[in-house]
Short mmCIF file of C-alpha atoms and ligand atoms in Angstrom, two decimals:
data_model
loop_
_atom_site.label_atom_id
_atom_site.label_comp_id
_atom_site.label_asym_id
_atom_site.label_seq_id
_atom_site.Cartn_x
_atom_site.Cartn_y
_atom_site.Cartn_z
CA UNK A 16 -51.09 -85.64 92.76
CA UNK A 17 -47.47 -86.20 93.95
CA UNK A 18 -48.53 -89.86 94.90
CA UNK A 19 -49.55 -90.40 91.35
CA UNK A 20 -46.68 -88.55 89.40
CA UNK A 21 -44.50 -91.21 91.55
CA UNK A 22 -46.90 -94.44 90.75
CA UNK A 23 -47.42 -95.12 94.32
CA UNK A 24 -51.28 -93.71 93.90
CA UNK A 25 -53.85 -94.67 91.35
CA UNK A 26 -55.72 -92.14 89.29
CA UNK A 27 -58.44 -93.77 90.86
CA UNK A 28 -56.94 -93.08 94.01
CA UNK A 29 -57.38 -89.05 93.38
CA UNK A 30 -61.15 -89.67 93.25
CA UNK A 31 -60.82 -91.62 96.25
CA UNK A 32 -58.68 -88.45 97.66
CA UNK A 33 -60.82 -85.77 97.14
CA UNK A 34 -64.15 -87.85 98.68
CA UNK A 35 -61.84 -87.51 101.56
CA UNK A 36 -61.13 -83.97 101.57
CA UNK A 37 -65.22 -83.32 101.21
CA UNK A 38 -66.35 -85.14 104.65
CA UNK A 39 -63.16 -83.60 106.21
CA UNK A 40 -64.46 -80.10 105.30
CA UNK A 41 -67.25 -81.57 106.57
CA UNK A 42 -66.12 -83.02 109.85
CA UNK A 43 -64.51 -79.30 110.11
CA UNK A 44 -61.29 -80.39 109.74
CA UNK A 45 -60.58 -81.26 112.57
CA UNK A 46 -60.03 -84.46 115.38
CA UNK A 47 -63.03 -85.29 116.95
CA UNK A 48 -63.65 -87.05 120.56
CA UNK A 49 -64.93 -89.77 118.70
CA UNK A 50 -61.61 -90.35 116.39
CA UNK A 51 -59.56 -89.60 119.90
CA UNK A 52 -61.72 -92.79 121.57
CA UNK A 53 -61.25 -94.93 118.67
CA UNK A 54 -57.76 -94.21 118.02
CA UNK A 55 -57.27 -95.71 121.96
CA UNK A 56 -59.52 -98.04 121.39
CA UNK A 57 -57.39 -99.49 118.09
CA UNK A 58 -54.03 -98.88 120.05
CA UNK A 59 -55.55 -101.30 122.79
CA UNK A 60 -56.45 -103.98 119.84
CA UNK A 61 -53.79 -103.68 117.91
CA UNK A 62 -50.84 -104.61 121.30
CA UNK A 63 -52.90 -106.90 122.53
CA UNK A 64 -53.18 -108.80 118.89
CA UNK A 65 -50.80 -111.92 118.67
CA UNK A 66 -49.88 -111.57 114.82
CA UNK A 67 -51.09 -107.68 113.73
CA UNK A 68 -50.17 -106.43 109.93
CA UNK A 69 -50.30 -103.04 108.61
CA UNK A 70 -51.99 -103.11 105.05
CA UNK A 71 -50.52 -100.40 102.85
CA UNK A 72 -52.30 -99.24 99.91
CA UNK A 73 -51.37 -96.83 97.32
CA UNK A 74 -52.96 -93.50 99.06
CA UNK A 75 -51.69 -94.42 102.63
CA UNK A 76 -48.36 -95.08 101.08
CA UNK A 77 -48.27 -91.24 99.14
CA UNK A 78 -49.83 -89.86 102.38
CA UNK A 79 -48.22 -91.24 106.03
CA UNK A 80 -45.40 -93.72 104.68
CA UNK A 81 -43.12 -92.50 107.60
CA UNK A 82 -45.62 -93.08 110.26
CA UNK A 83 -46.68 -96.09 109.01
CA UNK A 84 -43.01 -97.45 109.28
CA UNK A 85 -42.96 -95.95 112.59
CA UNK A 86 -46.47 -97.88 113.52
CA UNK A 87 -45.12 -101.25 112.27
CA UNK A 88 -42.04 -100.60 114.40
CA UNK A 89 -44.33 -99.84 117.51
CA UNK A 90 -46.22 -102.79 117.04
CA UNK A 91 -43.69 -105.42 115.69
CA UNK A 92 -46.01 -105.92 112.66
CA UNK A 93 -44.92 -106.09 109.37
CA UNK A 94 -46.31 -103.82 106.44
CA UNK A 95 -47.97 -105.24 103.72
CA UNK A 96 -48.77 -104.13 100.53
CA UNK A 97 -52.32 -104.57 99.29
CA UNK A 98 -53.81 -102.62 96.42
CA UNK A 99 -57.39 -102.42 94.85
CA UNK A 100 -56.70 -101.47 91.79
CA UNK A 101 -54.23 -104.31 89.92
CA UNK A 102 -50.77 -103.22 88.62
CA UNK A 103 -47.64 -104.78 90.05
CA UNK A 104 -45.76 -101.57 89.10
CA UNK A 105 -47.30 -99.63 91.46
CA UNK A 106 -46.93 -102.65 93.84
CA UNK A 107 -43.11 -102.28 93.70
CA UNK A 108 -43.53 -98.47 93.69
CA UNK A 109 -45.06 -98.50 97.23
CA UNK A 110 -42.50 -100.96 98.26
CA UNK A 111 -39.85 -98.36 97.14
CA UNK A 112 -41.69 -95.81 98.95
CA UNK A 113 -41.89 -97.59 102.36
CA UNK A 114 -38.29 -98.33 102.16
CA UNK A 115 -37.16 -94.86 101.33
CA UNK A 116 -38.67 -93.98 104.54
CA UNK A 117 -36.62 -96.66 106.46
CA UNK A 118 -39.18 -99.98 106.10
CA UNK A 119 -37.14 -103.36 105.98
CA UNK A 120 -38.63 -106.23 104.50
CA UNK A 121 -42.07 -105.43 102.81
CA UNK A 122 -44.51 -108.17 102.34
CA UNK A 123 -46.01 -108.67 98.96
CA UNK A 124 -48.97 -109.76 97.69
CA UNK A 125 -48.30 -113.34 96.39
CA UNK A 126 -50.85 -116.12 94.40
CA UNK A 127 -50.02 -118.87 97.16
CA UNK A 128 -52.44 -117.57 99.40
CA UNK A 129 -56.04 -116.33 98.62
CA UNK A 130 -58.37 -114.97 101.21
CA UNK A 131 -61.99 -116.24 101.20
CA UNK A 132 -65.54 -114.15 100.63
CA UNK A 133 -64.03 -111.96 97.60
CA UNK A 134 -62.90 -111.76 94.48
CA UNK A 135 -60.86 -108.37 93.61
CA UNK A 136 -56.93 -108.08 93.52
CA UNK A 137 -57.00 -107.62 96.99
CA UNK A 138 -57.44 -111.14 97.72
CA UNK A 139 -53.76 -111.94 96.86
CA UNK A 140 -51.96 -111.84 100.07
CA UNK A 141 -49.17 -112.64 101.76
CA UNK A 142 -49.23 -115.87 103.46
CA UNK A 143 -47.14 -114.68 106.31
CA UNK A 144 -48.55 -111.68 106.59
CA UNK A 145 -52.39 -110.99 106.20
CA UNK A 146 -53.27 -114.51 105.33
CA UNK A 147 -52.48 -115.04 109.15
CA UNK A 148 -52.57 -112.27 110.58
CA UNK A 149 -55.36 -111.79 113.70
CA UNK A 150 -55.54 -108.36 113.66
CA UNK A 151 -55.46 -105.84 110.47
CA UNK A 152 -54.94 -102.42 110.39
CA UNK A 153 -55.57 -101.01 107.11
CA UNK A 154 -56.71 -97.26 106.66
CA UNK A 155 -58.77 -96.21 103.09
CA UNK A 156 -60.23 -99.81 103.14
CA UNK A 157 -62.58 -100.82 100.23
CA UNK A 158 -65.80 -102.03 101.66
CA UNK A 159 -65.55 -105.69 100.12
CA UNK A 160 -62.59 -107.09 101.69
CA UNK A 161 -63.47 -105.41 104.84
CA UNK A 162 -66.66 -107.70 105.27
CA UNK A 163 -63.97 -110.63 103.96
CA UNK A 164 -61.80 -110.28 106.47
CA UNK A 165 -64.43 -109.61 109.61
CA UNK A 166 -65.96 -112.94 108.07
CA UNK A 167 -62.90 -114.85 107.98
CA UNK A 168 -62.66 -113.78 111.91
CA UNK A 169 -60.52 -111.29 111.63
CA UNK A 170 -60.33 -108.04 114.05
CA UNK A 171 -59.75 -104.79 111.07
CA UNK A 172 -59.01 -101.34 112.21
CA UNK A 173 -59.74 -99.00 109.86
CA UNK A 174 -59.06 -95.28 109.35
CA UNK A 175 -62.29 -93.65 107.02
CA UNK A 176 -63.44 -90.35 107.02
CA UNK A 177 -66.62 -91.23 105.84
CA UNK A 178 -68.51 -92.89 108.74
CA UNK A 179 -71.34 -94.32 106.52
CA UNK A 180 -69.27 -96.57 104.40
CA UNK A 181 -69.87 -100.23 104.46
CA UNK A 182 -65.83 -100.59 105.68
CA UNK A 183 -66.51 -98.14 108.62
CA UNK A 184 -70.05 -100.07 109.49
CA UNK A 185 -68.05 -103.11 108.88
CA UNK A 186 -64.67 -102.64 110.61
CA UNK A 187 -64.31 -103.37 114.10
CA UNK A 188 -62.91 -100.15 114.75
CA UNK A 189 -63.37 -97.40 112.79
CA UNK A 190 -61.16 -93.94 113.31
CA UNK A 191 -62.94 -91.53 111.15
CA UNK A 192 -60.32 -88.95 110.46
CA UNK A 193 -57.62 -88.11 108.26
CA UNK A 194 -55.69 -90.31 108.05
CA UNK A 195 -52.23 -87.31 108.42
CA UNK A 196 -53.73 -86.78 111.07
CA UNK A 197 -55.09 -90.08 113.22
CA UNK A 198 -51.57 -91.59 112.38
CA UNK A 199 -49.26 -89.65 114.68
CA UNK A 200 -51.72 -89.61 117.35
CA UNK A 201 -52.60 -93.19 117.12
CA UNK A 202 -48.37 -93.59 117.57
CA UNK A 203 -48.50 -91.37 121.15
CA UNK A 204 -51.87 -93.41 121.79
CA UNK A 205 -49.37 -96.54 121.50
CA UNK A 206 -46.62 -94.82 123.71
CA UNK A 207 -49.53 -93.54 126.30
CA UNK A 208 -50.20 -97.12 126.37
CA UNK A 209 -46.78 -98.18 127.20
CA UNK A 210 -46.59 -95.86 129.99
CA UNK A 211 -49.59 -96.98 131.07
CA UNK A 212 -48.76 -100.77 131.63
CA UNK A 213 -51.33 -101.60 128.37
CA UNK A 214 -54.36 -100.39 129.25
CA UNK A 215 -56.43 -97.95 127.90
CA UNK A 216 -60.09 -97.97 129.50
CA UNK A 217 -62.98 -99.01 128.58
CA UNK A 218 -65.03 -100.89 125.71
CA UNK A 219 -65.62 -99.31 122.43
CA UNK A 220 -68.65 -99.30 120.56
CA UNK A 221 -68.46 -99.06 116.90
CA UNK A 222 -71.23 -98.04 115.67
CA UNK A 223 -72.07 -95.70 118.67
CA UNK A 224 -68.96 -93.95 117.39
CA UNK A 225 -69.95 -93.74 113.42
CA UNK A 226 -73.28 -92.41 114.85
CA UNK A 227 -71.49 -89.37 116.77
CA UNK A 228 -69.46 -88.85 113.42
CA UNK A 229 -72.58 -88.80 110.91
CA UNK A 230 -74.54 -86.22 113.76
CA UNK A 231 -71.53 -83.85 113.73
CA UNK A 232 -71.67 -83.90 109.73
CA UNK A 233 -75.17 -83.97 109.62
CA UNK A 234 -75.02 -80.99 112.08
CA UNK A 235 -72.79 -78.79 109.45
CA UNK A 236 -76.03 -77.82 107.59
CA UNK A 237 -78.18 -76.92 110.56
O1 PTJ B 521 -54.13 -98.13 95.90
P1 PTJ B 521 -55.41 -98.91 95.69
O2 PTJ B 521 -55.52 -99.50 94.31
O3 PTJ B 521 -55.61 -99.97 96.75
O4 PTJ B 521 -56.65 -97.90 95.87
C1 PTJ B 521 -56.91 -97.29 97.10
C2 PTJ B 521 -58.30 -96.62 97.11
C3 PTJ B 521 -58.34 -95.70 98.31
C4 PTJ B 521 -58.45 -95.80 95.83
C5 PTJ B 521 -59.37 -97.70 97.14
O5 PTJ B 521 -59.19 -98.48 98.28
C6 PTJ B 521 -60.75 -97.07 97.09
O6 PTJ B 521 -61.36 -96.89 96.05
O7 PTJ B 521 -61.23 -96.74 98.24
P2 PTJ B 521 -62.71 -96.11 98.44
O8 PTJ B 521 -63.74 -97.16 98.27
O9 PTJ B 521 -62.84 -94.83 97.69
O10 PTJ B 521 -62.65 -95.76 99.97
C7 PTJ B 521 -61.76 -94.83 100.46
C8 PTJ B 521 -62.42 -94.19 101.70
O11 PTJ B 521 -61.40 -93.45 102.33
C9 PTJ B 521 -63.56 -93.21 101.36
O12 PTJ B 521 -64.63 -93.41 102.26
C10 PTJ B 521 -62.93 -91.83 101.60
O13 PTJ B 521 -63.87 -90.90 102.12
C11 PTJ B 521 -61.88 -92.15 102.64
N1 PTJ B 521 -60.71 -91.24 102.59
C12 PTJ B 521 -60.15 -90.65 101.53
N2 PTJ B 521 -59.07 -89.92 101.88
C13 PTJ B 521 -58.93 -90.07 103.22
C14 PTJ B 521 -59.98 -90.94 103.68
N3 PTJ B 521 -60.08 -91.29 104.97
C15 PTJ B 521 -59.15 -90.81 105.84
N4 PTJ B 521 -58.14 -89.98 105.47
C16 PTJ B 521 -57.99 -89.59 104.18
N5 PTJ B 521 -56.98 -88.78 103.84
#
């Protein structure tokens, strides 16, 4: 609510909130193995991507705008805002935001680049930024431009507490959690990796790790 009294978040946004707050009731509240393997699993992609961005909407913004300044300074990526729902006020609002809590330059959405496969607001991006970028992370995705941006070749991370979404099937790594709380440990996943001379093990399989998500919700009511 504080997110929208500010004009960072949409009132559509509040909807989007409280589906959020049902599957993490759901989930029990709680970080799961599964979140824990993608989160190292995203840290991994995310280093080893030549030109990642951080796409900041207007929920992420009200929710983890400290972390996510911290994450783009872990990384070297730059944030980049990206919004669903059109209004350039609340564009410059979440710039605001992310700058209050110590971002530098912000990359804005812009008309001279367009990506392909879609046709919302979202598709205005920055040519510097997402427009080239390899590697996205952007948590509370909307299913549309995920598919756009796997089909444009793009690698997308994605934070989603709902594992059944068509931006969790579609991402290529999913973290289903919330998002306060995947974002700090996705930052000591980062410094783990550090210590660790960049590698965390293993290969990661998406949609064995949505599946291990939907049993522990479907497992609430039995
Ligand atoms: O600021 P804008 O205009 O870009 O709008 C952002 C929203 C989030 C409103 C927009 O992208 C949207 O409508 O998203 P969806 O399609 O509702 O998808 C949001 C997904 O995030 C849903 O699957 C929710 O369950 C999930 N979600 C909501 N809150 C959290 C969350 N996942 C992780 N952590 C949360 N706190």
């Amino acid at each position: 609510m504080a997110g929208v009294k500010r004009g960072v978040t949409s009132e559509h946004g509040l909807i989007a909130h409280g589906r959020g707050e049902a599957y993490d009731y759901l989930l029990g509240e709680k970080t799961h193995d599964f979140a824990l393997a993608a989160i190292d699993a995203a840290a991994q992609l995310l280093t080893s991507a030549s030109h990642p961005v951080i796409s900041v909407n207007g929920n992420v913004a009200a929710l983890v705008a400290a972390d996510l300044v911290r994450l783009s300074e872990a990384l070297g990526a730059p944030l980049e805002v990206n919004i669903f729902h059109a209004s350039k006020q609340r564009e410059q609002a979440i710039r605001s935001c992310l700058q209050k809590h110590g971002a530098g330059e912000v990359l804005m959405p812009s008309t001279d680049a367009e990506l392909d496969f879609i046709d919302s607001n979202r598709k205005y991006v920055h040519p510097e930024g997402i427009y080239k970028a390899d590697a996205i992370f952007v948590p509370l995705e909307d299913g549309d431009r995920c598919q756009a941006l796997r089909q444009m070749g793009k690698a997308v991370v994605t934070v989603d507490l709902n594992p059944m979404s068509r931006t969790s099937r579609a991402a290529s790594i999913t973290i289903v959690d919330n998002v306060v709380r995947a974002l700090p440990l996705l930052l000591e996943s980062l410094r783990g990796l550090a210590a660790d001379n960049g590698r965390h093990s293993a290969e990661f399989d998406n949609l064995a790790h949505l599946a291990a998500a939907e049993r522990e919700i479907r497992s609430q009511g039995s």
